[in-house]
Short mmCIF file of C-alpha atoms in Angstrom, two decimals:
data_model
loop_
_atom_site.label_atom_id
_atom_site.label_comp_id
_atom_site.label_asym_id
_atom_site.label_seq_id
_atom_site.Cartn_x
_atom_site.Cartn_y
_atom_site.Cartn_z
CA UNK A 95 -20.08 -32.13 -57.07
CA UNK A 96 -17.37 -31.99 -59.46
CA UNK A 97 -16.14 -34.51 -61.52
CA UNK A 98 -13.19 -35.92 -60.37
CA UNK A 99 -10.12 -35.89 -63.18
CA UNK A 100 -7.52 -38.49 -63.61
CA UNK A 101 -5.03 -36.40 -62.42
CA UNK A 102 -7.16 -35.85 -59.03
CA UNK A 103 -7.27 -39.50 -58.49
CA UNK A 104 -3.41 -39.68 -58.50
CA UNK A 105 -2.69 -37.30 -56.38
CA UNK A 106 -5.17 -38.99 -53.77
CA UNK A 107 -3.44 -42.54 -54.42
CA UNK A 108 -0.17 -41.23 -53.67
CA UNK A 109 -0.91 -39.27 -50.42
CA UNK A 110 -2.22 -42.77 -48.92
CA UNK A 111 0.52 -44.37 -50.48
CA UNK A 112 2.40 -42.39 -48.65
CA UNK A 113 0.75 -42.56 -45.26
CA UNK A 114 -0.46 -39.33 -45.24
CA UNK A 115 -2.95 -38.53 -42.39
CA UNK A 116 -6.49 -37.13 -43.14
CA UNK A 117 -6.31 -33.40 -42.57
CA UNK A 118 -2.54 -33.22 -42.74
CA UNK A 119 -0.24 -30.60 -45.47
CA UNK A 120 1.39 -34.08 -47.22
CA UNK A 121 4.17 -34.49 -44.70
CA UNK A 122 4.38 -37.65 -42.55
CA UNK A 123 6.80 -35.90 -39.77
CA UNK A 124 5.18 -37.18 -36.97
CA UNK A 125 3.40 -33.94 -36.00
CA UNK A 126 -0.41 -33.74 -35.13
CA UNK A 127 -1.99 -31.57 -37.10
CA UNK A 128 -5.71 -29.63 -35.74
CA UNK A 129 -7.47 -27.50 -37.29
CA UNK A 130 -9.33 -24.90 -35.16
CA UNK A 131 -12.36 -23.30 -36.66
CA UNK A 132 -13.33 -19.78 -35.07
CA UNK A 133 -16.25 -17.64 -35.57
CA UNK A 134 -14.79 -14.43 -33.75
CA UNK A 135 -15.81 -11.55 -35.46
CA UNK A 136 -14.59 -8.23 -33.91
CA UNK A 137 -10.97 -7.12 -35.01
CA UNK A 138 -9.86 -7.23 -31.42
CA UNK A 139 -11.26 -11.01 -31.01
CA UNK A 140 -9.54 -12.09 -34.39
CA UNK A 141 -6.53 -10.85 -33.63
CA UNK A 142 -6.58 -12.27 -29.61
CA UNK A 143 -7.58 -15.82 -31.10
CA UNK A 144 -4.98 -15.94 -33.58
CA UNK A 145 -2.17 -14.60 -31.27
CA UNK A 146 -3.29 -17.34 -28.60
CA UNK A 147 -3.12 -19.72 -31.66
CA UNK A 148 0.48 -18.23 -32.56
CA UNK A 149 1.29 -18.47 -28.22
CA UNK A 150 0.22 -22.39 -28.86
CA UNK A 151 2.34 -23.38 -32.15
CA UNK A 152 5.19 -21.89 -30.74
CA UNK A 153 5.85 -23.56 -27.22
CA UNK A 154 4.17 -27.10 -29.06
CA UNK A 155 6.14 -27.46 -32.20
CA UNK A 156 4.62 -31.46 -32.67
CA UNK A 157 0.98 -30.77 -32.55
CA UNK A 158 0.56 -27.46 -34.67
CA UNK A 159 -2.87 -25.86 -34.41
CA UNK A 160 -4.42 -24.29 -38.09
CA UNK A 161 -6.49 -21.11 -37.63
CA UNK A 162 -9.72 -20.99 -39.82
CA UNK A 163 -11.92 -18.46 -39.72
CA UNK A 164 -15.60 -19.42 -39.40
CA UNK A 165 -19.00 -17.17 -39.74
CA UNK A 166 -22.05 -17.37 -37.17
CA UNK A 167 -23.94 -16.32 -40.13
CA UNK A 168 -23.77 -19.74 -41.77
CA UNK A 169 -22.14 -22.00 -38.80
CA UNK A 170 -25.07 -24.08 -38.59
CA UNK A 171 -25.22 -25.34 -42.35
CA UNK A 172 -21.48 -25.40 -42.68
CA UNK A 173 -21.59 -27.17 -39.98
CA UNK A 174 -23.93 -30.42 -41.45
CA UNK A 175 -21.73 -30.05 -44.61
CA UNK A 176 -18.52 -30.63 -43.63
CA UNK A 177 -19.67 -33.20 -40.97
CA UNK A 178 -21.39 -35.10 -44.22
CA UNK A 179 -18.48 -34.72 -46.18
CA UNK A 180 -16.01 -36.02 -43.73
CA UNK A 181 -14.31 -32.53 -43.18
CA UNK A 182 -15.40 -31.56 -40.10
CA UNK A 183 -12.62 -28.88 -38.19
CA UNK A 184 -10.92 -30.84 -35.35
CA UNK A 185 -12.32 -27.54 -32.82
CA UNK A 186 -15.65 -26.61 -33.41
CA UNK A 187 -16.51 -23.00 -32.44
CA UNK A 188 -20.16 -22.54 -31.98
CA UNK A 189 -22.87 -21.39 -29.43
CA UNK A 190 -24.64 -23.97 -26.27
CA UNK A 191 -27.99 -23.85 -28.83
CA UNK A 192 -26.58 -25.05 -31.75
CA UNK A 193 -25.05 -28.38 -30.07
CA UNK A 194 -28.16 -30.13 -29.05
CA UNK A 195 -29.01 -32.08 -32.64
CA UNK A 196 -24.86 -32.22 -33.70
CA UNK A 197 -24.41 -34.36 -29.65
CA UNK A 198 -27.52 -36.29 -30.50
CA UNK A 199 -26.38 -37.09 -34.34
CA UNK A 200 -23.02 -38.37 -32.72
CA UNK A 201 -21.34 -35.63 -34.80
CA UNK A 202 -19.41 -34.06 -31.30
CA UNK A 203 -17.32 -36.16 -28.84
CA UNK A 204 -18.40 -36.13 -25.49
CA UNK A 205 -15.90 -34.34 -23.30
CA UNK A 206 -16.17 -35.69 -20.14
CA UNK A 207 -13.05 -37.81 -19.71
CA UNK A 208 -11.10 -35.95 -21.87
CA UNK A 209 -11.24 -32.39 -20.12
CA UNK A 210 -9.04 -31.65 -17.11
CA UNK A 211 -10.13 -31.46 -13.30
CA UNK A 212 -8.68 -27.85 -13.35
CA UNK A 213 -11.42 -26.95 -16.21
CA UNK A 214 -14.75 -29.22 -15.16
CA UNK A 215 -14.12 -27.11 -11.76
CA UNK A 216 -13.51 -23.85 -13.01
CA UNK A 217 -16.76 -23.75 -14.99
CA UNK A 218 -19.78 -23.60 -12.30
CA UNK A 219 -22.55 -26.50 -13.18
CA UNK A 220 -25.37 -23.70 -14.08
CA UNK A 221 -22.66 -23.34 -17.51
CA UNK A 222 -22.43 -26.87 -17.92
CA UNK A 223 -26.30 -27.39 -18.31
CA UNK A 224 -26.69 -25.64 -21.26
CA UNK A 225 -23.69 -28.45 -23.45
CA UNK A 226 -24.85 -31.21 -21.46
CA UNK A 227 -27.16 -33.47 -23.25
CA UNK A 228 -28.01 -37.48 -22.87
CA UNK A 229 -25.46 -37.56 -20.15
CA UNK A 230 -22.47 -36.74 -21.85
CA UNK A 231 -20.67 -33.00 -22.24
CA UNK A 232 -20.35 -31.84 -25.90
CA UNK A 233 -19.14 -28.38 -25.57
CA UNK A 234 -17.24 -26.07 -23.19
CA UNK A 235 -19.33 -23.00 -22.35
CA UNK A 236 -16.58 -20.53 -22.40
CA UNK A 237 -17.83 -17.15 -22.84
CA UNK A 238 -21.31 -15.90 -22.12
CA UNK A 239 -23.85 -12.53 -23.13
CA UNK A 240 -26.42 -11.22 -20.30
CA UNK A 241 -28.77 -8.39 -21.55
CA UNK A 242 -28.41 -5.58 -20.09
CA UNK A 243 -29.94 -1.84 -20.55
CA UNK A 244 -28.02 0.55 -22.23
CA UNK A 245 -28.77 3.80 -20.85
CA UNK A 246 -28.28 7.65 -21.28
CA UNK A 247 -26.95 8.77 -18.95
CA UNK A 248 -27.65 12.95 -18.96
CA UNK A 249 -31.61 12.12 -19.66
CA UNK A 250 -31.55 10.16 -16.88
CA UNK A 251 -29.61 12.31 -13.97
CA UNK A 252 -31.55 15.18 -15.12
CA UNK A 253 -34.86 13.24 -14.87
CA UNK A 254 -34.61 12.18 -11.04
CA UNK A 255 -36.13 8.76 -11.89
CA UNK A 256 -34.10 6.16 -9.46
CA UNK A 257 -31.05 4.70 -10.97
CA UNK A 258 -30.84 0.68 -10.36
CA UNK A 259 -27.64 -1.33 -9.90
CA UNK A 260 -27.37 -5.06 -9.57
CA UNK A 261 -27.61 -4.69 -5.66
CA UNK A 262 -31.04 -2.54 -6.38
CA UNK A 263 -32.33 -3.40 -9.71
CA UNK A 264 -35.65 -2.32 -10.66
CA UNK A 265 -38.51 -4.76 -10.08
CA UNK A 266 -40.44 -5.11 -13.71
CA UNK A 267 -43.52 -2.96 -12.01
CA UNK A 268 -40.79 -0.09 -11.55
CA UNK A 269 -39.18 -0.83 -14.71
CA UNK A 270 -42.66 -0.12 -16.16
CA UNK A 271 -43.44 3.27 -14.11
CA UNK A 272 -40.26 5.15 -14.66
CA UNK A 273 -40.00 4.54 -18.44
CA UNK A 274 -43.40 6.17 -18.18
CA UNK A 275 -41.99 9.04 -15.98
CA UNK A 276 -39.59 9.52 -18.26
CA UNK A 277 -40.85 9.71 -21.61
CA UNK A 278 -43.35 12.41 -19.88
CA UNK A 279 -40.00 14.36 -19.37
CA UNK A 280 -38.45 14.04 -23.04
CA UNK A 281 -40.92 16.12 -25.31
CA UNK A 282 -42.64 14.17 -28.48
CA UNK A 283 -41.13 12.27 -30.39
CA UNK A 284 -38.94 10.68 -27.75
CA UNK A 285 -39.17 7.37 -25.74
CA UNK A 286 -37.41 6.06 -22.84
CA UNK A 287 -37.00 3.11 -24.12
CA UNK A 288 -36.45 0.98 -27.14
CA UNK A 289 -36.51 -2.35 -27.40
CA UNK A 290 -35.31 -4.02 -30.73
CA UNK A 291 -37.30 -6.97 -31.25
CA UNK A 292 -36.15 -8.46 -34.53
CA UNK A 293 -35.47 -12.06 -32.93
CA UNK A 294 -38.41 -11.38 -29.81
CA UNK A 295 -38.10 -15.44 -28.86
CA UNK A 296 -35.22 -15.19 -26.98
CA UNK A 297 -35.24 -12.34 -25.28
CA UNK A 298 -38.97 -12.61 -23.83
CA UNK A 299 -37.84 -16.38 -22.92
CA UNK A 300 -34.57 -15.45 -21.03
CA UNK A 301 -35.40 -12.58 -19.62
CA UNK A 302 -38.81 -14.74 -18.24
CA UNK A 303 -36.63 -16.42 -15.91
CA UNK A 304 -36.49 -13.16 -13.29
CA UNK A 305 -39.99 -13.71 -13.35
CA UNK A 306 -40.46 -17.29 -12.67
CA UNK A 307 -40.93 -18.05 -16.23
CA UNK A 308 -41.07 -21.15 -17.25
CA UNK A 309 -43.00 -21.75 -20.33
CA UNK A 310 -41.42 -25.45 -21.24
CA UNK A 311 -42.16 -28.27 -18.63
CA UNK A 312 -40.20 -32.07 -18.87
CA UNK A 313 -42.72 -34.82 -17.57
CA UNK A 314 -41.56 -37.41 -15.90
CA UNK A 315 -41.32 -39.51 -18.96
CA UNK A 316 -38.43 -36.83 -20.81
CA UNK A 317 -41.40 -35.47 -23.10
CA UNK A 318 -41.75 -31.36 -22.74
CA UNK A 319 -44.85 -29.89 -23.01
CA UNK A 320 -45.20 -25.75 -23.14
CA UNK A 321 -47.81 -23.77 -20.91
CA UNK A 322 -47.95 -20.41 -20.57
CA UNK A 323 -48.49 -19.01 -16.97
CA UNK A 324 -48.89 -16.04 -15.23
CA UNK A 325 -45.32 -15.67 -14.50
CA UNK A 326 -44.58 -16.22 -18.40
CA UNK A 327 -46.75 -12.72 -18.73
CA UNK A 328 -45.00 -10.27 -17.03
CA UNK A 329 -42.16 -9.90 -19.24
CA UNK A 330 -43.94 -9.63 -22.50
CA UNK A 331 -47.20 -7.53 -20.87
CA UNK A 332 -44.39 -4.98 -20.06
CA UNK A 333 -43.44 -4.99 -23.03
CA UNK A 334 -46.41 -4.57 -24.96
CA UNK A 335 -47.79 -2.08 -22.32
CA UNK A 336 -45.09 -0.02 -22.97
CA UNK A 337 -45.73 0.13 -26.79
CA UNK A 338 -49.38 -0.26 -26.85
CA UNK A 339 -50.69 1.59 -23.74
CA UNK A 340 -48.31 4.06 -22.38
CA UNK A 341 -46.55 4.92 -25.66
CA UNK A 342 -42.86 4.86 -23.14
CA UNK A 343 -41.44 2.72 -25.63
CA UNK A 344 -40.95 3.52 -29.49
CA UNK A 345 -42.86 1.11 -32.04
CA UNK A 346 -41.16 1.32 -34.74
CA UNK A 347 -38.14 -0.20 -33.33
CA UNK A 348 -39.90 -3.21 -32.48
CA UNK A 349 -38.84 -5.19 -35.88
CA UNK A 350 -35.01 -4.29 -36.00
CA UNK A 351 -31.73 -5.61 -34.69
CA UNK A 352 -29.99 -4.05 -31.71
CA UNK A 353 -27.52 -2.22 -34.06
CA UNK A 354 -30.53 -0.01 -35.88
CA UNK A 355 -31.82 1.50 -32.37
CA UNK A 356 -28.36 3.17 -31.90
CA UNK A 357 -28.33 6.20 -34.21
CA UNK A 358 -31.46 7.21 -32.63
CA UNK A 359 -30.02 6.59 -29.14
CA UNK A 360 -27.34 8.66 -30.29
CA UNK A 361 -29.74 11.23 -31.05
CA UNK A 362 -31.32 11.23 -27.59
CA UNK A 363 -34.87 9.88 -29.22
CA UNK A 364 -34.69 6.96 -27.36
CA UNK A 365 -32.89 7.07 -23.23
CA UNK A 366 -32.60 3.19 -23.06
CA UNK A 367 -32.17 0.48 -24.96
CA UNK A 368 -32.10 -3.26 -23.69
CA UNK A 369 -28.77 -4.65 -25.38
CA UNK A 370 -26.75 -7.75 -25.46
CA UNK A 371 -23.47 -6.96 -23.11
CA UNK A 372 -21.07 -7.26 -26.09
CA UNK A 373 -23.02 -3.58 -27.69
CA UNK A 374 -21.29 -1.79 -25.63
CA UNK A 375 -18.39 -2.40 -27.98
CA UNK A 376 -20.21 -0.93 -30.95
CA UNK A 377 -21.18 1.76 -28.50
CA UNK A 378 -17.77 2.49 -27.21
CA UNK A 379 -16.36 3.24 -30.97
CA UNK A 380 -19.41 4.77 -32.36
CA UNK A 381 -21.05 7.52 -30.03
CA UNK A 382 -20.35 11.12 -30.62
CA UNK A 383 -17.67 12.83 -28.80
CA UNK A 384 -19.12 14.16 -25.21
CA UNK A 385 -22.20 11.22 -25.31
CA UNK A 386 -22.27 9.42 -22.00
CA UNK A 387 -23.36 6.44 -21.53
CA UNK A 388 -24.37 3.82 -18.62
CA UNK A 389 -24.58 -0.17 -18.48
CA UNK A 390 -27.87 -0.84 -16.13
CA UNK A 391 -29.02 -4.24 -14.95
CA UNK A 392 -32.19 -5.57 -16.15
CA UNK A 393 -35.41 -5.33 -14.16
CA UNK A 394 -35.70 -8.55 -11.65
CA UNK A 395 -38.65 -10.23 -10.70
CA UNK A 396 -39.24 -12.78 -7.57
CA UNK A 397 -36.21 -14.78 -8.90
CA UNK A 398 -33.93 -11.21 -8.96
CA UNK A 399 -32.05 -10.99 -11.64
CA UNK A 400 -32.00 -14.80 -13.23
CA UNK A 401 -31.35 -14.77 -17.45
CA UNK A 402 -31.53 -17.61 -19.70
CA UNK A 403 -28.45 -17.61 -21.77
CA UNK A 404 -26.72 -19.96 -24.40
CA UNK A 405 -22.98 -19.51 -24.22
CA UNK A 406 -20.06 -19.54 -27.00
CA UNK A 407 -18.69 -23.14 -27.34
CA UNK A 408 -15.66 -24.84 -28.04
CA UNK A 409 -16.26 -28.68 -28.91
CA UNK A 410 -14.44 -31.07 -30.82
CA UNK A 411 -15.28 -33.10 -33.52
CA UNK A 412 -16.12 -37.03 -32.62
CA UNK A 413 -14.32 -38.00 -36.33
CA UNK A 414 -10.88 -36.05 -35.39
CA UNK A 415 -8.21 -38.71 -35.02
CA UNK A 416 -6.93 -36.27 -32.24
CA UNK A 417 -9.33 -35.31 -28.94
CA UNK A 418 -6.63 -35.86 -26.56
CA UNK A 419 -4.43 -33.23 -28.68
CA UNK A 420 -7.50 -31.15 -29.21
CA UNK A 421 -8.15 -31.24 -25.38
CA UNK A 422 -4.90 -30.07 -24.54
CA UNK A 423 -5.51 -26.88 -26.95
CA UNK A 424 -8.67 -26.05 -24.62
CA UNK A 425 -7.10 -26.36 -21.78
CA UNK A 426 -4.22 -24.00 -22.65
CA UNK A 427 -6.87 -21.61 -24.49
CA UNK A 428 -9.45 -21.78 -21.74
CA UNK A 429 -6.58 -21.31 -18.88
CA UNK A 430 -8.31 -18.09 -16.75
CA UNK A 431 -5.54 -15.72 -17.82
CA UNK A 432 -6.33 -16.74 -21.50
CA UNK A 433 -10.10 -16.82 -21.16
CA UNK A 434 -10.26 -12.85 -20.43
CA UNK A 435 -7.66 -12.17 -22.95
CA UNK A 436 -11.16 -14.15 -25.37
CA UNK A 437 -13.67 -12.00 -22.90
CA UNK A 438 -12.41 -8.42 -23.28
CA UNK A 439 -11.65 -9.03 -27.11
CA UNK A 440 -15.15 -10.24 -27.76
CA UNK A 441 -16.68 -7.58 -24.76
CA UNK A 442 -18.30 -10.45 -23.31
CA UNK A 443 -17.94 -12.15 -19.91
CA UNK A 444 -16.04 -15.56 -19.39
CA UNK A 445 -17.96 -18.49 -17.34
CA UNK A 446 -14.87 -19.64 -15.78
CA UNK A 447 -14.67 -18.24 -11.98
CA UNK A 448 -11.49 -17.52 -11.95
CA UNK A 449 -11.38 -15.26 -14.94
CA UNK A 450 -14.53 -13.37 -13.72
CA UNK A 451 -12.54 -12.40 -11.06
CA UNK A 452 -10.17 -10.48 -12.96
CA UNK A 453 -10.10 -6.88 -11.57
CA UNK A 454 -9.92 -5.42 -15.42
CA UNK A 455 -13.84 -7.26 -15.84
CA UNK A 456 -15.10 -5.69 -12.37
CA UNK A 457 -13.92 -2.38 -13.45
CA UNK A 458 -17.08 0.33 -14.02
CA UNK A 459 -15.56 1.72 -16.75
CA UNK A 460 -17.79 0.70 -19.87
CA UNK A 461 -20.06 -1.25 -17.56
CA UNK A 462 -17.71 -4.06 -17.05
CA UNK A 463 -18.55 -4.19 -13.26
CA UNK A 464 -22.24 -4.14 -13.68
CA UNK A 465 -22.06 -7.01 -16.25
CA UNK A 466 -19.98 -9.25 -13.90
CA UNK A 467 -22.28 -8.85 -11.32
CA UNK A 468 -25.08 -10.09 -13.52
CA UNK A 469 -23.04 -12.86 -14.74
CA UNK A 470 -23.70 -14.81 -11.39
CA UNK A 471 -27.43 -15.25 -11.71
CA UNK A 472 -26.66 -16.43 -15.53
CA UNK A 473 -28.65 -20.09 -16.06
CA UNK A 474 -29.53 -21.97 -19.28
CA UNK A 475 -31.71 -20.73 -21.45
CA UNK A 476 -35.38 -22.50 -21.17
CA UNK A 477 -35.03 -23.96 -24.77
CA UNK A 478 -31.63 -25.30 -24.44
CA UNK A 479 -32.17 -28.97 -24.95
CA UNK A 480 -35.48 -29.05 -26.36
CA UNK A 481 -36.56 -30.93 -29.32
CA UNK A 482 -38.76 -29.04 -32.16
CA UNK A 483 -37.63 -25.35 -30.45
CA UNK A 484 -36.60 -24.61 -33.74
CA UNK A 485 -39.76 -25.13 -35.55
CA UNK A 486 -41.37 -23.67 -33.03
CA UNK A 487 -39.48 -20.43 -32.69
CA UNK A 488 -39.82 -19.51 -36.53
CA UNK A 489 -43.40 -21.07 -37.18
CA UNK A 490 -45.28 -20.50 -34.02
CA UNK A 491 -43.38 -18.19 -31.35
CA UNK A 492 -41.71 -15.28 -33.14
CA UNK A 493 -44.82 -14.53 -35.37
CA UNK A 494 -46.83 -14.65 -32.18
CA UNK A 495 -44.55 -12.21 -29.90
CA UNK A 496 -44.17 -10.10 -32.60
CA UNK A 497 -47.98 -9.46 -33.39
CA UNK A 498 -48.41 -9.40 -29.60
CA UNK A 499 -46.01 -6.43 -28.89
CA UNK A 500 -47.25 -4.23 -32.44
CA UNK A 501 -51.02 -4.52 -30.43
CA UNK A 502 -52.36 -6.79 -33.38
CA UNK A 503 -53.76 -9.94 -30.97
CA UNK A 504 -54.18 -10.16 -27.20
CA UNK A 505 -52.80 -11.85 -24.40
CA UNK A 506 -54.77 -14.76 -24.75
CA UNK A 507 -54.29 -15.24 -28.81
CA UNK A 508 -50.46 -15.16 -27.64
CA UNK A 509 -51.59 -17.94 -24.93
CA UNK A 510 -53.53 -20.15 -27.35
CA UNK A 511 -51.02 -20.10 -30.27
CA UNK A 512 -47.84 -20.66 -27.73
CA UNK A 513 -49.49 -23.16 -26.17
CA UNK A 514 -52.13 -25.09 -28.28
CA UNK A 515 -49.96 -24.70 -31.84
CA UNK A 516 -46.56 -25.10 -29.93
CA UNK A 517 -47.42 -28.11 -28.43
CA UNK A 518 -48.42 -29.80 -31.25
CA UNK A 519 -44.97 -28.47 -33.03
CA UNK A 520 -43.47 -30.31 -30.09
CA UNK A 521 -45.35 -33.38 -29.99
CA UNK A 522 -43.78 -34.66 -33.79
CA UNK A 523 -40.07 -34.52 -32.41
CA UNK A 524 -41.11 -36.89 -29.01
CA UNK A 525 -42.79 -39.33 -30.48
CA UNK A 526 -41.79 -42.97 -29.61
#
């Protein structure tokens, strides 16, 4: 910390002097003053969250709402920082899996008087699970990313392999038999499919749910316990099939990000690749003239086409000395015309019914249509409000999917050390 000077000290004696309000520019006017902390990224998002911002200030000229921009790369720890040092933003922009330990440390008002009917309604209760925790609501789920396949689609016409839609997915058995069929049709070198498995937790846990997946279990008591069953399996045995036993899927993609699988795709090595929905953004601005492309649902299993997902959130800060203002802000941000205007800058899909409705998200161009359709079987991700996932996910889980899909242990290694070393990962965050 720096040292403070004299001259520091004065200033701050004369601002209280003065009545000056914490988080205020030094005038004492009578206007509310919030400052709204965003982590959009994408030019298009920027530029719709500051205009809404600009839409706000101008028809509320005595409660005047501050733009600051905000990273997801460091949220988290600037996050703990600024709720330490008593500078927390008034609106907190973050995502449904970061909120569990800020609602529990009493860092994040609970919502649920302060939000409108209009809102609570508009949001279906599957959206609400994933910022409800101990009873209260500490977040509004607001926008939201299924994972969908990205698909090619000249290799796949020309191949005569079934095309699935959301009415007619392919069943993970299928899934598994046509990327088979159709790497015998590209020539070596070439896959059908590539999945980029830098961060493998999530995606093998959300995708799980089609399956029946469970994989964390709450006792009666509140304490969660992990076992891996046969319906936890399917997901990751395709997977590692795939790579390990019918060489349809390339290996070397299996440690990179989504955005490293795309020159290749590009290329025509790989025909598929299973994205997050906002991709097609990057996809849309960066394939070569004449490349087509195709959104595709993913596979479903015996609960169809179920995903875990943890939404973007807007919360606000328990310390601001304005929620009611700060509620008033969501509710004219998060109004359904305003929520797609967020959705199609961010090329993600809003939870609110109303806006999902929109015809310009049911639209086929870019896949819009297929990702809406998706949207409704959307449900919280398993590890949503569990203790210890954390620890568990760097230390125990990602170490043991990853080794599991190169072909370096077997299903039962990725049982034991999910299972015997999870739970005991688990077991230091519920004790009483």
């Amino acid at each position: 910390m720096r040292p403070r000077t004299w001259a520091a000290v004065s200033t701050v004696v004369a601002l209280l002097l003065s009545g000056c309000t914490a988080g205020g520019d030094g005038r004492d006017d009578g206007t509310v003053r919030l400052r709204f902390q965003s982590l959009a990224w994408q030019k298009e998002s920027v530029d719709v969250n500051k205009e809404l911002v600009a839409e706000w200030n101008a028809a509320h000229p005595d409660i005047r709402v501050e733009y600051v921009q905000g990273s997801w790369d460091s949220v988290h720890d600037q996050l703990l920082t600024s709720f330490e040092g008593g500078e927390a933003p008034d609106l907190i922009h973050d995502a449904s899996d970061d909120l569990a330990d800020f609602a529990y440390g009493g860092r994040l008002a609970d919502l649920s008087d302060l939000l409108p009917a209009r809102l609570k309604a508009d949001i279906p209760a599957r959206s609400w699970e994933t910022t409800t925790f101990g009873g209260g609501i500490y977040g509004v789920p607001f926008l939201q990313e299924p994972r969908v396949i990205i698909a090619n689609r000249r290799i796949l016409e020309s191949s005569g392999v079934r095309i699935p839609t959301p009415e007619a997915p392919w069943s993970w058995e299928e899934f598994r038999r046509v990327t088979r069929e159709l790497t015998a049709t590209m020539g070596p070198g070439r896959y059908a499919i590539a999945w980029p498995l830098k961060e493998p937790v999530s995606v093998s846990l959300n995708l799980g749910l089609s399956t029946g997946g469970r994989l964390f279990h709450r006792g009666a008591d509140g304490r969660v316990t992990i076992d891996f069953g046969a319906a936890d399996g399917i997901v990751p045995g395709t997977v590692h099939d795939q790579v390990n036993t019918d060489r349809s899927a390339a290996r070397s993609t299996l440690g990179t990000g989504g955005s490293d699988t795309l020159p290749g795709f590009f290329g025509g090595r790989y025909a598929m690749v299973p994205l997050g929905f906002s991709y097609r953004q990057q996809i849309a601005r960066q394939a070569p003239p004449g490349f087509e492309w195709t959104v595709l649902p993913a596979p479903a299993g015996r609960e169809g086409l179920a995903q875990g997902v943890s939404p973007q959130t807007l919360s606000i800060a328990e310390d601001s000395p304005h929620k009611k203002e700060a509620a008033q802000f969501l509710d004219f941000l998060l109004q359904p015309r305003n929520m797609v205007r967020l959705a199609r800058g961010d090329w993600m899909l809003p939870t609110g019914t109303a806006a999902l409705a929109d015809p310009s998200l049911r639209t086929e161009r870019d896949g819009w249509a297929t990702g809406a359709a998706v949207a409704e079987h959307l449900r919280s991700a398993p590890a949503q409000s569990v203790r210890g996932y954390p620890e568990w996910k760097d230390k125990v889980a990602t170490p043991a999917f990853q080794e599991y899909y190169s072909g370096a242990i077997d299903a039962a290694e990725l049982r034991r050390r999910l299972v015997e070393d999870g739970n005991l990962v688990l077991a230091r965050y519920q004790r009483r």
